[in-house]
XYZ file of C-alpha atoms in Angstrom:
634
model
C 0.083 -0.095 0.069
C 2.765 2.649 1.286
C 3.957 1.339 -2.349
C 1.568 2.655 -3.659
C 1.642 5.881 -2.401
C 4.726 6.306 -3.092
C 4.403 5.795 -6.391
C 1.103 8.152 -7.576
C 2.810 11.030 -5.513
C 5.958 11.001 -8.430
C 3.757 10.444 -10.763
C 2.122 13.295 -9.546
C 5.468 15.342 -9.284
C 6.556 13.915 -12.900
C 3.824 15.393 -14.386
C 4.188 18.132 -12.367
C 7.265 19.178 -13.793
C 6.576 18.615 -17.414
C 3.862 21.040 -17.385
C 6.309 23.438 -15.730
C 8.857 23.192 -18.152
C 5.961 23.886 -20.658
C 6.446 26.967 -21.886
C 2.185 28.353 -21.967
C 2.063 31.577 -24.149
C -0.599 33.770 -22.706
C 1.571 34.013 -19.176
C 3.087 36.940 -17.901
C 7.158 37.992 -18.141
C 9.251 40.913 -18.652
C 11.946 40.816 -20.992
C 14.655 42.890 -22.396
C 15.370 42.934 -26.469
C 18.864 44.288 -27.273
C 18.225 46.127 -30.862
C 21.815 46.425 -32.056
C 22.346 49.749 -34.784
C 18.977 50.661 -34.350
C 14.992 50.131 -34.788
C 12.978 53.695 -34.422
C 14.671 56.114 -36.651
C 14.852 59.828 -35.248
C 13.007 61.300 -37.777
C 9.937 59.035 -37.002
C 9.064 62.037 -34.264
C 8.064 59.725 -31.210
C 7.316 62.062 -28.631
C 6.072 64.498 -25.943
C 3.377 67.573 -27.031
C 6.743 69.929 -27.757
C 8.158 66.824 -30.172
C 11.287 66.290 -28.257
C 12.061 63.132 -28.015
C 11.065 61.578 -24.715
C 14.062 60.314 -22.909
C 14.567 58.144 -20.229
C 13.687 59.323 -16.845
C 17.028 60.200 -14.723
C 18.179 58.625 -11.794
C 16.454 58.870 -9.063
C 13.035 60.446 -11.068
C 10.012 59.869 -9.142
C 7.551 57.649 -9.826
C 4.822 60.028 -11.654
C 7.541 60.702 -14.623
C 8.878 56.699 -14.746
C 4.897 55.717 -15.538
C 4.522 59.170 -18.531
C 7.952 57.675 -20.334
C 6.142 54.040 -19.785
C 2.751 55.628 -21.396
C 3.905 58.218 -23.746
C 6.826 54.769 -25.046
C 4.049 52.629 -24.783
C 1.196 53.734 -27.280
C 3.957 55.608 -28.935
C 4.939 51.722 -29.793
C 1.975 50.653 -30.715
C 1.005 53.187 -33.083
C 4.493 52.639 -35.355
C 5.949 49.205 -35.017
C 4.163 46.790 -37.878
C 1.642 50.196 -38.977
C -0.123 49.313 -36.338
C -1.069 45.589 -37.570
C -0.197 44.038 -33.931
C -2.705 43.935 -31.771
C -0.712 43.935 -28.634
C -2.766 41.669 -24.587
C -4.360 44.771 -22.970
C -2.048 44.878 -20.076
C 1.188 45.527 -22.116
C 4.210 47.706 -21.369
C 7.187 48.778 -23.339
C 9.867 51.171 -23.513
C 13.134 51.410 -26.014
C 16.319 53.261 -24.952
C 17.991 54.712 -27.854
C 21.177 55.009 -26.574
C 21.246 51.595 -24.831
C 18.919 49.783 -28.829
C 17.602 48.429 -25.669
C 13.773 47.570 -25.980
C 11.996 46.543 -22.831
C 8.676 44.210 -22.686
C 6.342 43.525 -20.408
C 4.172 41.714 -22.281
C 2.469 37.257 -22.637
C 5.360 35.093 -24.177
C 3.268 34.919 -27.554
C 2.864 39.295 -27.383
C 6.795 38.768 -27.608
C 6.947 36.750 -30.787
C 7.211 39.685 -32.992
C 10.354 41.040 -30.622
C 12.307 37.742 -30.661
C 12.227 38.166 -34.858
C 13.340 42.630 -34.385
C 16.569 41.172 -31.948
C 16.992 38.290 -34.651
C 16.857 40.794 -37.420
C 18.427 43.444 -35.743
C 21.380 41.026 -34.897
C 21.705 39.901 -38.272
C 23.131 43.358 -39.208
C 26.511 42.915 -36.535
C 29.484 42.290 -38.165
C 30.642 39.248 -37.933
C 33.475 37.340 -38.181
C 34.669 33.250 -39.223
C 36.700 30.987 -36.593
C 38.403 27.959 -37.658
C 39.926 25.629 -35.496
C 41.848 22.942 -36.451
C 43.010 19.449 -34.462
C 44.993 16.842 -35.323
C 44.903 13.696 -33.365
C 47.203 10.251 -33.951
C 46.305 6.578 -32.186
C 45.751 2.596 -33.046
C 45.271 2.112 -36.582
C 42.790 -0.354 -36.307
C 40.903 2.789 -34.045
C 41.150 5.193 -36.346
C 40.032 3.342 -39.586
C 36.624 2.281 -37.596
C 35.679 6.139 -37.027
C 36.458 6.348 -40.447
C 33.581 3.680 -41.550
C 31.038 5.110 -39.675
C 31.920 9.222 -40.634
C 31.966 7.468 -44.101
C 27.964 8.337 -44.084
C 28.006 11.357 -42.088
C 27.862 14.685 -42.919
C 29.298 16.036 -39.542
C 31.276 14.771 -37.097
C 29.979 16.333 -33.798
C 29.453 13.687 -32.568
C 31.825 11.918 -33.295
C 34.341 14.484 -31.890
C 33.084 14.484 -28.713
C 34.109 10.939 -28.374
C 37.597 11.538 -29.732
C 38.235 14.659 -26.475
C 37.130 11.644 -23.839
C 39.204 9.351 -25.218
C 41.724 11.861 -24.969
C 41.211 12.664 -21.372
C 41.885 8.982 -20.523
C 45.112 9.167 -22.354
C 43.920 6.696 -25.112
C 45.034 9.084 -27.968
C 47.159 12.347 -28.166
C 46.686 14.970 -29.882
C 48.976 16.411 -32.295
C 47.925 20.213 -33.226
C 45.845 22.737 -32.492
C 45.458 26.026 -34.087
C 42.699 29.167 -34.365
C 42.380 30.716 -37.311
C 40.212 33.849 -37.675
C 39.131 35.441 -40.705
C 36.887 38.314 -42.798
C 34.279 36.742 -44.840
C 35.785 36.651 -48.644
C 39.528 37.317 -47.158
C 41.622 34.395 -47.934
C 43.053 33.758 -43.850
C 46.658 32.005 -43.278
C 48.405 30.290 -40.436
C 51.934 28.484 -39.910
C 53.221 26.881 -36.701
C 56.361 25.248 -35.914
C 59.824 25.036 -36.925
C 61.212 26.857 -39.775
C 63.923 24.729 -41.193
C 66.575 25.585 -43.846
C 68.522 22.528 -46.328
C 70.557 22.954 -49.735
C 69.509 22.431 -52.768
C 72.402 22.973 -54.529
C 76.094 22.907 -55.077
C 78.532 24.034 -57.427
C 82.323 24.339 -57.780
C 84.142 25.961 -60.270
C 87.632 25.636 -62.133
C 90.018 26.634 -58.911
C 87.699 24.498 -56.704
C 86.204 27.049 -55.195
C 82.522 25.703 -53.442
C 78.806 27.889 -52.989
C 75.752 26.435 -51.334
C 72.602 27.991 -52.265
C 70.296 26.451 -49.304
C 66.464 27.016 -49.375
C 63.498 28.145 -45.561
C 62.083 24.443 -45.273
C 58.851 25.092 -42.733
C 57.830 21.956 -40.620
C 55.096 21.725 -38.931
C 51.231 23.346 -40.074
C 49.899 24.809 -42.803
C 45.668 26.338 -42.849
C 44.145 28.338 -45.716
C 41.109 28.915 -46.222
C 38.716 31.247 -48.283
C 35.222 31.148 -46.510
C 32.431 33.032 -47.807
C 29.558 33.347 -45.368
C 26.549 32.767 -47.719
C 23.502 35.380 -46.437
C 21.816 33.033 -44.091
C 24.483 33.717 -41.936
C 24.691 30.253 -41.892
C 25.919 28.895 -43.809
C 30.089 29.251 -45.053
C 31.901 28.405 -48.555
C 35.635 28.064 -48.509
C 38.282 25.941 -50.101
C 41.395 25.103 -48.239
C 44.372 24.128 -48.132
C 46.100 21.865 -44.886
C 48.807 20.896 -45.152
C 51.294 19.040 -41.396
C 54.331 18.225 -42.158
C 56.267 16.778 -39.424
C 60.023 17.755 -38.248
C 62.573 15.600 -40.359
C 62.591 11.790 -39.205
C 66.543 11.488 -40.242
C 68.747 13.523 -41.262
C 71.904 11.636 -44.425
C 74.844 12.560 -45.746
C 75.692 11.951 -49.143
C 78.661 12.025 -50.668
C 78.831 13.870 -53.967
C 81.428 13.004 -56.735
C 82.651 13.934 -60.554
C 83.601 10.486 -60.755
C 85.187 7.546 -59.081
C 87.779 7.660 -56.419
C 87.194 11.484 -56.172
C 87.130 12.239 -52.409
C 84.187 13.879 -52.731
C 81.963 16.255 -51.191
C 79.365 15.662 -47.777
C 76.339 17.007 -48.320
C 72.881 16.535 -45.702
C 70.157 15.503 -46.623
C 66.633 16.018 -44.609
C 64.123 13.070 -45.028
C 60.688 13.745 -44.277
C 56.729 13.236 -43.957
C 53.564 14.688 -43.605
C 50.002 15.407 -45.259
C 48.058 18.386 -47.602
C 44.545 18.489 -48.607
C 42.807 20.975 -51.090
C 39.668 21.068 -51.251
C 36.412 22.679 -50.773
C 32.899 22.681 -48.497
C 30.101 24.045 -47.810
C 29.564 24.826 -43.625
C 26.805 25.742 -40.655
C 27.759 27.423 -37.851
C 29.413 24.560 -35.711
C 30.339 22.071 -37.771
C 32.722 20.012 -37.108
C 34.086 17.880 -39.724
C 36.884 15.341 -40.320
C 38.880 16.623 -43.045
C 42.318 14.364 -43.165
C 43.189 10.842 -42.469
C 46.715 9.268 -42.895
C 49.595 6.642 -42.095
C 52.159 7.659 -39.691
C 54.835 7.066 -42.047
C 54.726 4.004 -44.986
C 53.309 1.378 -43.319
C 49.509 1.696 -41.250
C 50.372 1.447 -37.643
C 49.585 4.238 -36.648
C 46.591 7.091 -37.448
C 46.494 10.586 -38.054
C 42.890 12.802 -38.007
C 42.644 15.768 -38.708
C 39.503 17.872 -37.265
C 38.604 20.903 -38.950
C 35.663 23.337 -36.729
C 33.899 26.369 -38.557
C 32.178 29.103 -36.321
C 30.272 32.522 -37.328
C 31.264 34.456 -34.583
C 29.350 38.128 -34.430
C 31.423 41.336 -33.750
C 30.667 41.793 -29.980
C 28.472 40.284 -27.272
C 23.973 40.172 -26.934
C 24.549 43.194 -24.452
C 20.632 44.562 -23.861
C 20.620 47.056 -21.275
C 18.456 45.238 -18.183
C 18.064 48.594 -16.031
C 14.886 48.874 -18.455
C 13.195 45.827 -16.678
C 13.454 47.368 -13.207
C 11.195 50.198 -14.218
C 8.727 47.881 -15.570
C 8.486 45.886 -12.713
C 8.445 48.891 -10.104
C 5.446 50.918 -12.446
C 3.736 48.746 -15.196
C 1.177 48.173 -13.725
C 1.135 51.787 -12.888
C 0.501 53.119 -16.490
C -3.230 53.328 -17.905
C -3.577 51.770 -21.982
C -6.363 52.230 -23.961
C -7.455 48.214 -23.640
C -6.976 46.726 -27.102
C -9.568 43.699 -27.636
C -7.661 41.147 -29.508
C -4.781 39.242 -28.932
C -1.598 39.528 -29.956
C -1.013 38.674 -34.248
C -4.286 37.225 -34.127
C -8.157 38.720 -35.753
C -10.313 37.041 -37.723
C -7.880 34.425 -38.097
C -5.114 36.208 -40.090
C -1.923 36.171 -37.894
C 1.004 38.820 -37.608
C 3.794 37.171 -38.576
C 7.831 39.821 -39.094
C 10.201 38.866 -41.546
C 13.772 39.775 -41.883
C 13.706 41.223 -45.622
C 17.358 43.607 -47.057
C 16.825 47.108 -46.417
C 16.456 48.075 -50.879
C 12.880 45.440 -49.943
C 10.675 47.964 -51.880
C 13.058 49.010 -54.783
C 12.119 47.268 -58.521
C 14.062 47.166 -60.621
C 11.454 46.129 -63.846
C 10.758 46.566 -68.272
C 8.507 49.551 -68.797
C 7.373 51.426 -71.501
C 7.103 55.147 -72.011
C 3.686 54.524 -70.726
C 4.503 52.711 -67.924
C 3.508 48.991 -68.267
C 5.492 46.647 -69.367
C 6.719 45.718 -71.998
C 8.219 42.624 -73.539
C 11.367 40.748 -71.083
C 13.524 40.023 -74.022
C 13.583 43.406 -75.436
C 15.727 45.894 -74.838
C 14.690 48.351 -72.743
C 16.381 49.979 -70.350
C 14.929 48.602 -66.736
C 13.531 51.686 -64.087
C 14.104 51.677 -60.812
C 10.351 51.079 -59.306
C 9.285 51.564 -55.362
C 6.899 49.753 -54.742
C 4.365 48.927 -51.160
C 4.931 46.110 -49.615
C 1.359 45.058 -50.461
C 2.067 45.464 -54.482
C 5.934 43.413 -53.610
C 4.128 40.726 -52.195
C 1.364 40.679 -54.923
C 3.619 40.540 -57.261
C 4.515 37.583 -56.217
C 1.557 35.990 -56.459
C 0.144 36.054 -52.332
C -2.992 36.748 -52.565
C -4.501 39.788 -49.414
C -8.287 39.160 -47.937
C -9.815 41.110 -46.717
C -8.273 42.969 -43.413
C -4.731 41.314 -44.659
C -1.959 43.971 -44.464
C 1.667 44.466 -45.212
C 4.866 47.267 -43.612
C 7.578 47.157 -44.292
C 9.976 49.038 -41.641
C 12.612 50.765 -43.359
C 14.438 51.023 -39.199
C 14.259 47.983 -38.495
C 15.141 45.525 -41.663
C 11.723 44.266 -41.045
C 8.128 42.983 -43.655
C 5.092 42.983 -41.188
C 2.395 40.772 -42.473
C -0.786 39.780 -41.600
C -2.410 37.537 -43.447
C -3.966 33.680 -43.003
C -1.481 30.829 -42.337
C -0.999 28.618 -45.255
C -0.017 32.981 -46.764
C 2.730 33.918 -44.613
C 4.384 30.204 -44.927
C 4.309 30.955 -48.544
C 5.699 34.520 -47.729
C 8.645 32.327 -46.184
C 9.528 30.309 -48.394
C 10.467 33.706 -50.577
C 12.498 35.341 -47.927
C 12.665 32.986 -45.156
C 16.941 31.145 -45.083
C 16.218 28.298 -44.146
C 18.483 25.977 -42.032
C 19.664 23.188 -44.829
C 22.174 20.929 -44.549
C 25.094 21.689 -47.863
C 25.149 19.347 -49.507
C 29.269 17.761 -49.498
C 30.743 14.589 -51.528
C 32.842 11.953 -50.151
C 35.062 9.720 -51.113
C 36.597 7.336 -48.601
C 39.451 5.065 -49.334
C 40.598 1.487 -47.683
C 43.204 0.032 -48.840
C 42.994 -4.522 -47.213
C 45.134 -7.341 -48.300
C 45.001 -10.855 -48.454
C 45.791 -13.942 -49.233
C 45.572 -14.006 -53.834
C 44.671 -17.280 -53.896
C 40.804 -15.412 -51.342
C 41.500 -11.901 -53.668
C 41.150 -13.351 -57.143
C 38.139 -15.082 -55.598
C 36.617 -11.553 -55.554
C 38.071 -11.006 -58.838
C 35.791 -13.470 -60.610
C 32.595 -11.633 -59.212
C 33.492 -8.123 -59.456
C 32.088 -8.401 -63.204
C 29.036 -9.069 -61.755
C 28.145 -5.571 -60.838
C 29.337 -1.920 -60.995
C 28.714 -1.709 -56.917
C 30.856 -3.772 -54.671
C 29.718 -3.601 -51.371
C 28.039 -6.975 -51.338
C 32.182 -7.732 -51.874
C 33.406 -5.209 -49.025
C 31.546 -6.734 -46.465
C 32.808 -10.397 -46.858
C 35.973 -8.678 -46.303
C 34.811 -6.812 -43.418
C 34.487 -10.698 -42.451
C 37.211 -12.017 -43.391
C 39.523 -9.286 -41.459
C 37.869 -10.250 -37.950
C 38.788 -14.025 -39.391
C 42.147 -12.838 -39.850
C 41.677 -13.852 -43.522
C 42.479 -9.812 -44.624
C 44.479 -7.789 -42.798
C 43.895 -3.331 -43.310
C 46.236 -1.833 -44.852
C 45.496 2.048 -44.432
C 42.597 3.975 -44.850
C 41.791 8.139 -46.507
C 39.301 10.224 -46.729
C 38.159 13.505 -48.613
C 35.471 15.491 -48.830
C 34.693 18.779 -51.792
C 31.628 19.968 -53.128
C 30.059 19.098 -56.636
C 32.019 19.948 -60.000
C 35.151 20.858 -57.579
C 38.335 19.220 -57.670
C 40.342 18.221 -54.604
C 43.626 16.452 -53.513
C 45.214 14.597 -50.351
C 48.375 13.801 -50.109
C 50.194 12.360 -47.547
C 53.427 9.864 -46.882
C 57.022 10.454 -46.704
C 59.806 13.331 -48.188
C 63.229 11.582 -49.766
C 65.567 14.059 -50.831
C 69.118 13.454 -53.341
C 71.839 15.451 -54.097
C 72.312 13.267 -57.677
C 76.499 13.064 -58.729
C 78.123 15.941 -59.597
C 78.293 17.413 -63.572
C 79.941 19.814 -65.956
C 77.302 22.394 -66.559
C 78.623 25.032 -69.357
C 79.054 29.049 -68.455
C 76.349 30.684 -71.392
C 76.323 34.456 -71.816
C 73.189 35.915 -72.279
C 74.262 36.128 -76.299
C 72.916 32.117 -75.677
C 76.760 31.320 -76.553
C 79.221 28.859 -74.742
C 82.571 30.979 -73.083
C 85.221 29.196 -73.409
C 89.056 29.805 -72.401
C 91.943 29.470 -74.555
C 89.666 27.184 -76.100
C 87.739 25.453 -72.902
C 84.862 25.188 -71.875
C 84.127 27.187 -68.685
C 81.832 26.510 -66.317
C 81.736 24.468 -62.909
C 80.672 21.487 -61.253
C 77.217 21.359 -59.956
C 74.336 18.913 -58.727
C 70.139 19.980 -57.420
C 67.998 18.787 -54.874
C 65.252 15.955 -56.446
C 62.847 15.339 -53.823
C 60.455 12.135 -53.910
C 57.677 10.357 -52.093
C 56.462 7.685 -50.957
C 52.602 6.955 -49.510
C 49.152 7.540 -50.930
C 48.010 10.258 -52.969
C 44.410 10.538 -53.884
C 43.313 13.008 -56.520
C 38.966 13.115 -57.464
C 36.830 15.526 -59.965
C 33.674 14.454 -58.454
C 30.043 16.371 -60.298
C 26.663 15.238 -58.851
C 24.457 13.806 -61.849
C 20.609 15.462 -62.418
C 18.955 12.666 -60.479
C 21.162 13.566 -56.979
C 22.213 10.012 -55.846
C 24.368 9.158 -59.305
C 28.365 10.573 -59.459
C 30.258 10.768 -62.543
C 34.084 10.623 -61.709
C 37.035 11.595 -63.169
C 40.079 10.499 -60.490
C 43.598 9.519 -59.609
C 44.809 7.240 -56.858
C 49.219 6.239 -56.005
C 49.566 4.116 -53.346
C 53.084 3.047 -52.644
C 53.116 -0.230 -50.771
C 56.108 -0.514 -49.398
C 58.230 1.803 -48.026
C 61.333 2.897 -50.453
C 64.770 1.161 -51.208
C 68.852 3.068 -51.023
C 70.739 2.096 -53.920
C 74.003 2.957 -53.737
C 75.247 2.471 -56.661
C 72.820 4.815 -58.201
C 72.220 6.937 -55.309
C 69.267 6.648 -55.977
C 65.399 5.866 -54.431
C 63.834 2.268 -55.311
C 60.159 2.939 -54.859
C 57.609 0.550 -55.190
C 53.986 1.992 -56.095
C 50.449 1.313 -57.599
C 49.190 3.746 -60.489
C 45.586 4.534 -61.885
C 43.615 7.011 -63.528
C 40.066 6.578 -64.720
C 36.671 7.918 -64.991
C 34.058 6.069 -63.189
C 30.139 6.366 -63.342
C 29.329 5.746 -59.169
C 26.123 5.673 -56.958
C 25.964 7.114 -53.817
C 26.486 4.774 -50.946
C 27.805 2.156 -52.976
C 31.549 0.186 -52.907
C 33.801 -0.005 -55.809
C 37.571 -1.101 -56.009
C 39.898 0.776 -58.210
C 42.306 -2.040 -57.851
C 44.664 -4.829 -57.060
C 48.667 -5.792 -57.212
C 51.186 -7.773 -55.649
C 53.376 -5.313 -53.202
C 56.749 -5.730 -53.485
C 58.426 -6.329 -50.306
C 55.560 -8.430 -48.502
C 56.522 -11.997 -47.415
C 53.824 -14.784 -49.302
C 51.858 -14.870 -51.669
C 49.214 -11.987 -51.602
C 47.557 -9.173 -52.970
C 45.908 -5.666 -52.222
C 43.081 -4.591 -52.896
C 41.608 -1.293 -53.139
C 38.124 0.158 -51.915
C 37.025 3.260 -53.309
C 33.305 4.708 -51.420
C 31.641 7.437 -52.949
C 28.392 9.104 -50.523
C 26.215 12.144 -51.333
C 25.902 13.476 -48.116
C 22.740 16.818 -46.988
C 21.558 19.168 -49.159
C 17.797 18.959 -48.137
């Protein structure tokens, strides 16, 4: 019995909490709204009978002064705001301070909806900067590859990053880089971190034995370059970006340069390093976190790194409404006598009022009209004219209907359009002037390189021609990895916009000085310089660099159906570390390369390469699977 009573009490309490959490539209509240830039122009002429602007009462003002100011502010604002379209609940009191651009209001929750829209419209006019934050983490290759598989079908990776932050606190992941870059829309921003090194790039020796060394600066660290553009909705950011992460040189070798066998030679230092670079485009929503790169540490993938890029749209200054106005309302609002209004806020015979944020030239239309003012053929050479229309005429030109009692008013001071109409019509207007929070369209590519017994891979190859979608074969490979029949070799992820080029490259960079060779001196007229019948010149050697790792380049174009993609791609994979050949004084690279064009379906898997790796024990083959995914755009 006691348990039942306790259970009943718990249910009642839970219901009470749920009801309390719900917003009551008829509840009376007092709030302040910040209207940066002002919501009322001085030319509006609001004030007392002398025409002077009514200032707020000074400190220590009497009760009568406060009541008088609140009454005049409320009556004027009810007449002016929205051209009188809005009917406020009886008892609504408003006060506005031009110095702090603060509007304070005592009304119902429903009655404040228009003020919330006005505040948003004002805040939208505040200048904004774009902030990019790049994080690079390192962890076990298996864990990173599982994350790559999860991220393939997601447009945004904020939840994945939150989980990784937990692993960072548990010291299961290492943070390699953290950087922040702030830039204006339409401007280029660049940040660089790390060391500045110098390396020799050429050496020359003249006939007298004089040696000349040429060196250049090299940066070892991270570099981020962005060219962002903020869309008019202040929510989406189109950005072209290039980022690279070059580790400090992992080894310094000494190369002996000789002009011929038996010479003592010249000893030159050579730096070898590793890193990654990505060149691509994307569209971010405010606050988006994206996985923009995954690569192996070294040529063999035992540990991997992942890069996350976050984009934020940040107002120039924070919201700072002057809350002192609320104190005056709370003390004296009940003493203000306002002419009562019968209708509730925003409702009149089935019509509702909605406030839209619109451009300042909303009433200006560029139309083609004849001398008599009538419309003409739009394909004629008649010049356009600027025509100023009313808000209602602009909307009627869009096909918007206005039943009896409906109206539209444009406020240039606040940059807002006030419309009283039916709910269905207001929704239609929203389609014209609203800025819906759409998910940007992104095309992502994920490449997974696996290795298995030759017999197993050949059996898979025998079935690859059955369909252009190799998803079923990839599922078999995943099962085989769990059973130990296949092993993961490497992985990569790259994304971009449709119709744009994107390039990913990671691996080791190696330097080499070839043997000294005679380089003739040439005059400005192109003839050789001779001294006593002998050609004049120097023995010279220039640094040559090589690279070994993975490179993926794509040009995807989304088809009209929204699911298939035409894809031009180039893929290069070095399946073993290079060897140094002492005899030739150079590197021997082992790699697979392909350049091709495909049509793929979003979400499908496609084999883009099969090869036999050199320097790997056993009879094995390696396979590269590509998954292209279209995400967002809804």
